[in-house]
Short mmCIF file of C-alpha atoms and ligand atoms in Angstrom, two decimals:
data_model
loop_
_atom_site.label_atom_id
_atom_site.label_comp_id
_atom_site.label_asym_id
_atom_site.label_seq_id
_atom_site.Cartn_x
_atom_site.Cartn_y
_atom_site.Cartn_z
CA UNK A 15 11.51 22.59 -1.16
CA UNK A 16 15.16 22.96 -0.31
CA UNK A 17 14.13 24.26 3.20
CA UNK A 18 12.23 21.27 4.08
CA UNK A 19 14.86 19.00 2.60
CA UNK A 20 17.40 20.53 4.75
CA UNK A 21 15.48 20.77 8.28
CA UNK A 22 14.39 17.24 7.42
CA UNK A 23 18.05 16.57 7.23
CA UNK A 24 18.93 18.05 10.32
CA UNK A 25 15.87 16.45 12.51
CA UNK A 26 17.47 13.07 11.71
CA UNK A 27 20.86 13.92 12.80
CA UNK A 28 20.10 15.31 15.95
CA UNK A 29 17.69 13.17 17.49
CA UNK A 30 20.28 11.13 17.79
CA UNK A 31 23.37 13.62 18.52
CA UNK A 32 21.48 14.95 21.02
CA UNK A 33 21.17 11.53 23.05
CA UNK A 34 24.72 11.15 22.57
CA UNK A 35 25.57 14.42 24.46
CA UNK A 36 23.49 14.26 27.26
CA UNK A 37 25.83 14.20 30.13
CA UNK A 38 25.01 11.55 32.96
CA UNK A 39 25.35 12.00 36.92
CA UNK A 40 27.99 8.85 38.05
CA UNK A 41 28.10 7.46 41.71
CA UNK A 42 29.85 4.72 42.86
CA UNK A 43 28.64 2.45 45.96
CA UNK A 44 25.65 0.89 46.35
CA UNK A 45 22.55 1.65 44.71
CA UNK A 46 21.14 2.00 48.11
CA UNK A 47 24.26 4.19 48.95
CA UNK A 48 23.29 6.43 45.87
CA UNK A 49 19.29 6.70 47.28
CA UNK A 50 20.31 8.01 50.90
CA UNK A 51 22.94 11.18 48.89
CA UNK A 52 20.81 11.89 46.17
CA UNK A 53 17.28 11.78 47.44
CA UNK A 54 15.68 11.54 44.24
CA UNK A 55 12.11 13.47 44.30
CA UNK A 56 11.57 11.83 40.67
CA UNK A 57 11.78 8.04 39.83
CA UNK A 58 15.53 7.65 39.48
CA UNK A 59 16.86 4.86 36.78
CA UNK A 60 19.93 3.69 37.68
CA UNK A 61 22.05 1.99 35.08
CA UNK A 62 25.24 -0.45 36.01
CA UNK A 63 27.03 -0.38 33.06
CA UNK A 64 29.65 -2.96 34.51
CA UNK A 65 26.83 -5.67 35.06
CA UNK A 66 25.74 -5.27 31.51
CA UNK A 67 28.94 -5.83 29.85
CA UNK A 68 29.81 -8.66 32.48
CA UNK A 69 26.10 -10.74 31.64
CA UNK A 70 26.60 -9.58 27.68
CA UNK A 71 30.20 -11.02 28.42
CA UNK A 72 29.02 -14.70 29.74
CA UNK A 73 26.18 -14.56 26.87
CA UNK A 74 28.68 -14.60 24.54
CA UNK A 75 31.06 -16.98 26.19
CA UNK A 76 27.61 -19.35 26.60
CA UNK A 77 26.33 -19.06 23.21
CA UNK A 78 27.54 -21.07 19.70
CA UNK A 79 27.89 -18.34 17.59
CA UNK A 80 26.91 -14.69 16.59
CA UNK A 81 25.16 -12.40 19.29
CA UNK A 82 23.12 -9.63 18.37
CA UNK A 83 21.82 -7.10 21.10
CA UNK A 84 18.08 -6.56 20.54
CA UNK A 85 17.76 -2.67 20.61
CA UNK A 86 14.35 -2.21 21.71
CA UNK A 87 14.75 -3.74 25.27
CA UNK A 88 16.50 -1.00 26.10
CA UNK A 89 18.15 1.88 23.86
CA UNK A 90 19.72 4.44 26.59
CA UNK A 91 23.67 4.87 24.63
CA UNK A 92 25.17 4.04 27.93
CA UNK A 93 23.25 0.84 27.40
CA UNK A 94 24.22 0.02 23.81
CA UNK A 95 28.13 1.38 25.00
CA UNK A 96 28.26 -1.55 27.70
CA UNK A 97 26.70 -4.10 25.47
CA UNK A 98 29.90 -3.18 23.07
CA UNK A 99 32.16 -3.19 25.37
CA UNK A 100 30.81 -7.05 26.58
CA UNK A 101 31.31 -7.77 22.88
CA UNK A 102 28.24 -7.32 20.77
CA UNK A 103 29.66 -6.08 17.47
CA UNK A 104 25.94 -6.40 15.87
CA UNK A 105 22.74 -5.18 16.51
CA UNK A 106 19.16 -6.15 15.82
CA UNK A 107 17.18 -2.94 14.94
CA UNK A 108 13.28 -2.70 14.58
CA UNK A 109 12.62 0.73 12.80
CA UNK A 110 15.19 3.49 10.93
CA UNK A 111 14.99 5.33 14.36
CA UNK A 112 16.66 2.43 16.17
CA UNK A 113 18.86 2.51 12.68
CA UNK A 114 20.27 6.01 13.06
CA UNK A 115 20.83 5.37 17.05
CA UNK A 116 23.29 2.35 16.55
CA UNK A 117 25.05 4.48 13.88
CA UNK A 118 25.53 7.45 16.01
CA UNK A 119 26.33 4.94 19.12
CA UNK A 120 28.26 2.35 17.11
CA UNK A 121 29.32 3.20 13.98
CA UNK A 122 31.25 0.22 12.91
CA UNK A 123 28.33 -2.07 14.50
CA UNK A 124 26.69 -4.47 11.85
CA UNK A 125 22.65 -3.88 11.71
CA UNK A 126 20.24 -6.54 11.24
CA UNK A 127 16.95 -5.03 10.29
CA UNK A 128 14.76 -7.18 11.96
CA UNK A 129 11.21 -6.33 11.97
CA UNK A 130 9.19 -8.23 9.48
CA UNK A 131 7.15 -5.45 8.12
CA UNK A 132 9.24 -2.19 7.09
CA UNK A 133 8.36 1.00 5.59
CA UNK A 134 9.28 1.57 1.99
CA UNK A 135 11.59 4.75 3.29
CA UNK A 136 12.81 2.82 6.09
CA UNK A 137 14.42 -0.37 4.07
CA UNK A 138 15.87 2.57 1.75
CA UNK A 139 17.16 4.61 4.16
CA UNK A 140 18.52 1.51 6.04
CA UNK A 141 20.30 0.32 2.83
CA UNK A 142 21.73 3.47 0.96
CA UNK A 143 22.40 5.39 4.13
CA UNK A 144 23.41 3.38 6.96
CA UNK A 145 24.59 0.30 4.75
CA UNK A 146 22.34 -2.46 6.32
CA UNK A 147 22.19 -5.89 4.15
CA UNK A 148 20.23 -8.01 6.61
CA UNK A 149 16.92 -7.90 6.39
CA UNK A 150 14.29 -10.23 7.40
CA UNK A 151 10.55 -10.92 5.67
CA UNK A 152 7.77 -13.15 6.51
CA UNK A 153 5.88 -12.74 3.42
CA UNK A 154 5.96 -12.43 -0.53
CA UNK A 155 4.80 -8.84 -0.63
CA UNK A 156 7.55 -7.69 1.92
CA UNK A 157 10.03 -9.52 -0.17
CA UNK A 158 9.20 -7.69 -3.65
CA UNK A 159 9.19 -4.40 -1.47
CA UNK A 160 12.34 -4.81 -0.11
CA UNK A 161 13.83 -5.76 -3.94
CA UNK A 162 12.15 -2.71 -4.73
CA UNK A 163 13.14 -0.27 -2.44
CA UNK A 164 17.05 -1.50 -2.81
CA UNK A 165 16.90 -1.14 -6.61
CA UNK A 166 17.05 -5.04 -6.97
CA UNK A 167 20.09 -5.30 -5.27
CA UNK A 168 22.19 -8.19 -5.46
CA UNK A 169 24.23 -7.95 -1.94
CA UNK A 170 21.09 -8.65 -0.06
CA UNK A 171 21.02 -10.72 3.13
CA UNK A 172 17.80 -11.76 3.47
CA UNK A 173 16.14 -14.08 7.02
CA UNK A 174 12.68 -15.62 6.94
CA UNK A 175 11.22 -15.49 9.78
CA UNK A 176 9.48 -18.75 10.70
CA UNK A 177 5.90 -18.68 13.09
CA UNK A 178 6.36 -20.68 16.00
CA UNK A 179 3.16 -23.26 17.11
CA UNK A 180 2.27 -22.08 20.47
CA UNK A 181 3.70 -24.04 23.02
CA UNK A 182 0.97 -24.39 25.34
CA UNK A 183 -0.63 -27.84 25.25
CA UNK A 184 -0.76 -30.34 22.19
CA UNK A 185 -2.47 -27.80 19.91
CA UNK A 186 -0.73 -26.64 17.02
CA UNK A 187 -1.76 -22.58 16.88
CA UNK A 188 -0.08 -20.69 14.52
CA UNK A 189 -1.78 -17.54 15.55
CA UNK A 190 1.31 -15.07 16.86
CA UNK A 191 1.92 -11.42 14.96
CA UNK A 192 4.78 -12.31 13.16
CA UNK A 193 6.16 -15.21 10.82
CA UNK A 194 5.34 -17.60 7.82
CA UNK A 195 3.48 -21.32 8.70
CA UNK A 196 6.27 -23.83 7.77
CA UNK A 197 4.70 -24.45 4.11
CA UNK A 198 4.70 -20.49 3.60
CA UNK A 199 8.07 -20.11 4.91
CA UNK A 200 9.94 -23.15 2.87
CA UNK A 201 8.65 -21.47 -0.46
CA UNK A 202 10.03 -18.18 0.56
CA UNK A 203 13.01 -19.40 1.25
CA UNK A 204 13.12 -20.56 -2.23
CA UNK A 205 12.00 -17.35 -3.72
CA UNK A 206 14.69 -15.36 -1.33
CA UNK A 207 17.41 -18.00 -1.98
CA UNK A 208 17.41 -16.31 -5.83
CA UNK A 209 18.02 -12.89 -4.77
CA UNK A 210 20.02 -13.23 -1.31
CA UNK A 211 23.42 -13.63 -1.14
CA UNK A 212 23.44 -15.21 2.17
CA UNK A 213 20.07 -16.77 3.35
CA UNK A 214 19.02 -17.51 6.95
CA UNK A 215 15.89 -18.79 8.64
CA UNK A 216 15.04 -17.47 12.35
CA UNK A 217 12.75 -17.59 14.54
CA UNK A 218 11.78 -16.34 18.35
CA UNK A 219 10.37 -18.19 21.12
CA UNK A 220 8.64 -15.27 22.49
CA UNK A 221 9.84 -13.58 25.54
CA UNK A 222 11.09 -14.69 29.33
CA UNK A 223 10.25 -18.69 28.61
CA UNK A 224 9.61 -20.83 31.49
CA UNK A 225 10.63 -24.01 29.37
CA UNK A 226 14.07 -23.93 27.57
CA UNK A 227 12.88 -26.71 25.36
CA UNK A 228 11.21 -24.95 23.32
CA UNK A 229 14.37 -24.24 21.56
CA UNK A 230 15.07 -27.78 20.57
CA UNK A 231 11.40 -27.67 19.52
CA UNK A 232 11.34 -24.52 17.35
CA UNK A 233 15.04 -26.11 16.03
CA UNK A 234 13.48 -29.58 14.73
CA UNK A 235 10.79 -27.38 12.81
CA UNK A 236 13.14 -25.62 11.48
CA UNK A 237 15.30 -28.46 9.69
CA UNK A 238 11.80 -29.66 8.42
CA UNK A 239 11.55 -26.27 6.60
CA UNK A 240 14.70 -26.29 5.52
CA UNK A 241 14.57 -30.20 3.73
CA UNK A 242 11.20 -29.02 2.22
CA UNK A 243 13.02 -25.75 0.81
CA UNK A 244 15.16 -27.46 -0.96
CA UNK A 245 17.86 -24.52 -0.82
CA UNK A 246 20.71 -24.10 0.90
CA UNK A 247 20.17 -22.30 4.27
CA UNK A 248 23.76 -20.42 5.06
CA UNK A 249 22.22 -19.23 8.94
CA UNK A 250 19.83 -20.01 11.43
CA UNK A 251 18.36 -17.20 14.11
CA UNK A 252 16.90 -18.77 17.12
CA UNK A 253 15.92 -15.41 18.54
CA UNK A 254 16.20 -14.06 21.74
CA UNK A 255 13.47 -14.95 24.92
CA UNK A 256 16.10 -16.24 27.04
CA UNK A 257 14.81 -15.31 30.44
CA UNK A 258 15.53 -13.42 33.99
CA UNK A 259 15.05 -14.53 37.31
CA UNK A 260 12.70 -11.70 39.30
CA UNK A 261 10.89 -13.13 42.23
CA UNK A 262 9.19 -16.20 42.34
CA UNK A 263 9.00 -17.72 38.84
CA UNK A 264 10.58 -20.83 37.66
CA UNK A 265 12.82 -19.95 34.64
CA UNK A 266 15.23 -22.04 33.44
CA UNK A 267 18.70 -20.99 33.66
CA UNK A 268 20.76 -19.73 30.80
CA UNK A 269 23.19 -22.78 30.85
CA UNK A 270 19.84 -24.82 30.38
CA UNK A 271 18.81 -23.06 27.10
CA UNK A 272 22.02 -23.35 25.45
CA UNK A 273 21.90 -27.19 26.33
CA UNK A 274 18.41 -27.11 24.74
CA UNK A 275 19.86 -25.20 21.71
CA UNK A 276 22.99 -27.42 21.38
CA UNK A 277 20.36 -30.96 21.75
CA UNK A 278 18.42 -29.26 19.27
CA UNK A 279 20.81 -28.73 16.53
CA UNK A 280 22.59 -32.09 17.29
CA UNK A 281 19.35 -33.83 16.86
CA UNK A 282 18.33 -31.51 14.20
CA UNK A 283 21.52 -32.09 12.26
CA UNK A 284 22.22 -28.44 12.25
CA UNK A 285 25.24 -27.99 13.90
CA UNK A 286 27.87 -26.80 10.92
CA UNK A 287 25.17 -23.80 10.06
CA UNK A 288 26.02 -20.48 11.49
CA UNK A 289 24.13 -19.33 14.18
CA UNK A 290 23.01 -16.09 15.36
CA UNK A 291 20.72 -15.36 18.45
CA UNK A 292 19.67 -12.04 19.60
CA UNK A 293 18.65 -11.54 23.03
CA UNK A 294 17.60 -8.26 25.11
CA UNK A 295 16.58 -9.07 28.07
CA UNK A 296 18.81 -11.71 29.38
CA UNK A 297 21.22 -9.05 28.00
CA UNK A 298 20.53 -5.81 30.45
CA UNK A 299 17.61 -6.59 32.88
CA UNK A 300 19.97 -6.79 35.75
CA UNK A 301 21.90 -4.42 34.55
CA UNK A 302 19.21 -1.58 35.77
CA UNK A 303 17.22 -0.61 38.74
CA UNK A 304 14.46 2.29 39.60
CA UNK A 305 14.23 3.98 42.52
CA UNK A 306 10.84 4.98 43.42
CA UNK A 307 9.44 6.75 46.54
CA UNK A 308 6.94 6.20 48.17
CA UNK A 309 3.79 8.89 48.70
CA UNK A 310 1.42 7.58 50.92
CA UNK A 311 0.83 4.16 52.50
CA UNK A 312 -3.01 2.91 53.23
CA UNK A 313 -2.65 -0.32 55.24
CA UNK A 314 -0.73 -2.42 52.73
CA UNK A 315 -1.15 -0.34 49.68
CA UNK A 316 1.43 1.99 48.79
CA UNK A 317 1.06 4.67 46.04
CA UNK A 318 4.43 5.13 44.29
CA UNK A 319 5.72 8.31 42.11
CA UNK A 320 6.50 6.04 39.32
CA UNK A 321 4.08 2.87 38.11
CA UNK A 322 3.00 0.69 35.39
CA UNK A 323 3.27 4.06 32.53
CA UNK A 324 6.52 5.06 33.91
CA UNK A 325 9.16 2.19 34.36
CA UNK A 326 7.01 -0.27 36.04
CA UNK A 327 4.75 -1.34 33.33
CA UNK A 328 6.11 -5.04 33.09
CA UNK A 329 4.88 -5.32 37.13
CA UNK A 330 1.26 -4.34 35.51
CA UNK A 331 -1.75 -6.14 35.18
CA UNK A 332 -0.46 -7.88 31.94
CA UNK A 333 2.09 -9.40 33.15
CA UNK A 334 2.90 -9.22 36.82
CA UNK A 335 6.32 -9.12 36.72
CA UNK A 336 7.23 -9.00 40.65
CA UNK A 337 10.53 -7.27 40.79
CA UNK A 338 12.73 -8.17 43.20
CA UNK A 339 12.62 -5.02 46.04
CA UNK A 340 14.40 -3.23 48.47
CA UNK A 341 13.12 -0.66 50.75
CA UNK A 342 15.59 2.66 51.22
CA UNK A 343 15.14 5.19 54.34
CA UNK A 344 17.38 7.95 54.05
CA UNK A 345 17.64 8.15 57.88
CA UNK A 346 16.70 5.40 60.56
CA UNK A 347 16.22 2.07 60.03
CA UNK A 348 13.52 -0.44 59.14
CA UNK A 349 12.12 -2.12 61.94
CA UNK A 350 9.10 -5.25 62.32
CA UNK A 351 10.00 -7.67 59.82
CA UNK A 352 8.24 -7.32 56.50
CA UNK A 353 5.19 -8.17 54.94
CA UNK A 354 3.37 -8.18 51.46
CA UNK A 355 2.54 -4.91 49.72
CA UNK A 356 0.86 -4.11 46.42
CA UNK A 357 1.77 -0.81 45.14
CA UNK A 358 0.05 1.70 43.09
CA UNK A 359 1.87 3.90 40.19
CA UNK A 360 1.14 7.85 40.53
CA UNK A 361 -1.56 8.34 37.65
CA UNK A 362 -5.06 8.13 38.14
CA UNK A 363 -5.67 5.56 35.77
CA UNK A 364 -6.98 1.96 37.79
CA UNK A 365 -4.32 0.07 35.51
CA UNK A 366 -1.61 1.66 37.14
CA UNK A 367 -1.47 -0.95 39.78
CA UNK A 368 1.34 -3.48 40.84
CA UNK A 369 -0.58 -6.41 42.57
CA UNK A 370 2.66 -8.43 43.23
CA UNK A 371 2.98 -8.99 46.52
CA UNK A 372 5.87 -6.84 47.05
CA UNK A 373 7.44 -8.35 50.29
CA UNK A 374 8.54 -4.74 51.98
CA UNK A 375 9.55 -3.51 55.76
CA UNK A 376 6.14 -3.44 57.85
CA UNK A 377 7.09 -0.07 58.81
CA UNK A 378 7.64 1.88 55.10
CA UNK A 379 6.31 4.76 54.93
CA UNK A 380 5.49 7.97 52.92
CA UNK A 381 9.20 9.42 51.84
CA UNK A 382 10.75 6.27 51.92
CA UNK A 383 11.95 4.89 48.42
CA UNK A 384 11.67 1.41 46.80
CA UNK A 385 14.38 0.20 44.69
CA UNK A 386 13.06 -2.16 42.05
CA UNK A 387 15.81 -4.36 40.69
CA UNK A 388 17.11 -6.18 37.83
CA UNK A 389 14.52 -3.22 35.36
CA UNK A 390 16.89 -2.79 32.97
CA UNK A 391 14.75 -4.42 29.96
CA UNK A 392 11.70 -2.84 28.95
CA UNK A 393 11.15 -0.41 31.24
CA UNK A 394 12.60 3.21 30.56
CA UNK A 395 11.89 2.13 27.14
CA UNK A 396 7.89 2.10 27.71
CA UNK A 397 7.63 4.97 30.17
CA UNK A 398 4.97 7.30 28.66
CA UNK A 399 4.03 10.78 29.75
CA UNK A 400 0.53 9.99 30.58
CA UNK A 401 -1.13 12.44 33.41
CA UNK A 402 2.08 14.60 33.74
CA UNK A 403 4.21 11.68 35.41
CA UNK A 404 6.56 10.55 32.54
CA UNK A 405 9.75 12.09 34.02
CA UNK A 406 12.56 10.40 35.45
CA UNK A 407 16.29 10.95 36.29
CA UNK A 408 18.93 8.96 35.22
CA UNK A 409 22.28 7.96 37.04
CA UNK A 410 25.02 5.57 36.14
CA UNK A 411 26.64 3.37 38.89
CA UNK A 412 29.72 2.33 38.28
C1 LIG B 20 11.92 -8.59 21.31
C2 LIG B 20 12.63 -9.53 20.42
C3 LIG B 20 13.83 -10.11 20.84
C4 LIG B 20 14.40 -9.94 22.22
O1 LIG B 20 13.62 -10.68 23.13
P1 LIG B 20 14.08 -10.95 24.63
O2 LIG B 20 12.97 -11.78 25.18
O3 LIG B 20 14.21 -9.66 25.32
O4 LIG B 20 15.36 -11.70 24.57
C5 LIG B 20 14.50 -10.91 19.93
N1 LIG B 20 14.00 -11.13 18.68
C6 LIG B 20 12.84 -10.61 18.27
C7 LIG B 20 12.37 -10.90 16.91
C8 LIG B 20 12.11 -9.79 19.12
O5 LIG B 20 10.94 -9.29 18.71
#
């Protein structure tokens, strides 16, 4: 027994340690610059450290109140450091692995344990270990297990996290994973408001919106939940989905959503409640890029040594993310204009495709690289290790 408690012990500790001490190559230049030296025969991530901080910087600056980094979009420590140093003093963790990471990264950071449905061991972990109070629910059942696990705790910080009506057409669809239907979530609120010290409602728009007023929208549901609580609400969490420009796409700026989000609470009548939002990838998405080379060309389809299980899986057939891309010779130049490429990851499975178009040098060829830009949100973070391929380098650019 004592052996297994004490490897147990020591499993925890350095899964994260271990991250920590993992030294990292650092160029300066041009990412471009850092292709021709290094030459990279694996998919090379390359993070700019000094572009995160400055966009978590402006973020900050843009938005009326807290800021919490959303740790799944991208967990690399060099990651979370930047986000620090742009000023996010509080994260928004998913699971007790994305717990111990902020710890070891940022150990004064405050944690807001996010993720509607928890393990028992994780929400007692989170709370007698690593000292996280914020927790948020979207049902009765989590509620009494989170009570539970904390030994009915009475410095609880409890969010309910409110479903969203799709926002496609007239149709009211409350069919997403997550969150309570406004009924549902006002009498939660009242059942949390006995047990939480501070209570908040959130909610999130879903990711890389095309429409920033569905922030004012979600915002006037919200005050109708709150009136039909009939508790006090202390804060209000509108989430993160704040979106990134790739190639193509018409995305509202981020100026435009905090306009939505200030017309919302104005209208909504919210405006003295404390506000939190917590975005990921307006956050670091341009903050990374990966450098991919290319290993054979068939007319305009070029295979790739990294695809849609390696960093590229947002450019996939699910969502069709087309990256902005430059093309990287390490000697000669590019010559003939361009034209429109779709590319195709290095496993054998037919998902692994990039349809784009991919607007590229008509004269790339086999050993040239493609630098995929503005990657820095989920994209290391869902690289797998399917068919052999998962590894990739890592450089910062500073
Ligand atoms: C993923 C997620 C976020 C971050 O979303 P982005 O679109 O990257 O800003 C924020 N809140 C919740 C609840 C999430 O699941």
């Amino acid at each position: 027994m004592g052996k297994l408690v004490s490897f147990r012990k020591k499993s925890n500790q350095s899964s994260a340690q271990k991250t920590l001490k993992r030294a990292l190559p650092v160029y300066t230049g041009t990412d471009e610059q850092l292709v021709r030296r290094r030459k990279p025969v694996k998919p090379l991530q390359i993070i700019k450290p000094a572009v995160i901080e400055e966009t978590t910087r402006n973020f900050i600056a843009a938005f009326p109140g807290k800021v919490l980094y959303a740790v799944k979009t991208n967990p690399h420590e060099s990651v979370i450091a930047a986000v620090a140093k742009g000023g996010i003093t509080a994260f928004d963790v998913a699971s007790i692995e994305e717990v111990r990471l902020i710890r070891a990264c940022a150990p004064k950071a405050e944690m807001y344990f996010m993720h509607p449905i928890k393990s028992p061991e994780a929400i007692r972990e989170a709370y007698y270990r690593y000292g996280v109070r914020h927790f948020v629910l979207d049902c009765e059942d989590e509620l009494y297990k989170i009570i539970r696990e904390t030994g009915l705790a009475t410095d609880l910080k409890l969010h309910v996290r409110l479903a969203l009506p799709k926002n496609s057409g007239a149709s009211i669809d409350f069919s997403s994973k997550f969150g309570a239907v406004p009924m549902e979530a006002a009498a939660l609120l009242r059942k949390c408001r006995t047990v939480s010290e501070t209570l908040g409602l959130s909610f999130h728009v879903g990711t890389q919106i095309s429409d920033a007023s569905v922030f004012a929208q979600a915002l006037s549901l919200a005050r109708n939940v709150i009136d039909e609580s009939r508790v006090k609400v202390d804060v209000l969490d509108v989430g993160g989905g704040f979106p990134v420009f790739y190639t193509g796409e018409n995305v509202p700026s981020i100026a435009t959503c905090m306009d939505s989000i200030r017309k919302g609470l104005r209208e909504a009548g919210l405006g003295d409640m404390e506000l939190l939002a917590e975005p990921g990838r307006a956050l670091v998405a341009e903050g990374g890029a990966v450098a991919a080379r290319v290993e054979l060309r068939k007319g305009n389809l070029l295979y790739l040594n990294d695809g849609t299980y390696g960093g590229l899986f947002d450019a996939g057939p699910l969502l069709g993310t087309r990256y902005p891309v430059r093309a990287v010779r390490s000697e000669g130049v590019f010559e003939g204009g361009t034209m429109d490429y779709r590319l195709a990851g290095p496993t054998c499975d037919s998902l692994d495709m990039m349809e784009g178009p991919f607007a590229l040098p008509a004269d790339i060829r086999m050993g040239d690289w493609i630098i995929f830009d503005n990657t820095g949100a989920y994209s290391q973070t869902m690289r797998t290790a399917f068919n052999g391929f998962g590894r990739c380098d890592t450089a910062l650019l500073v």
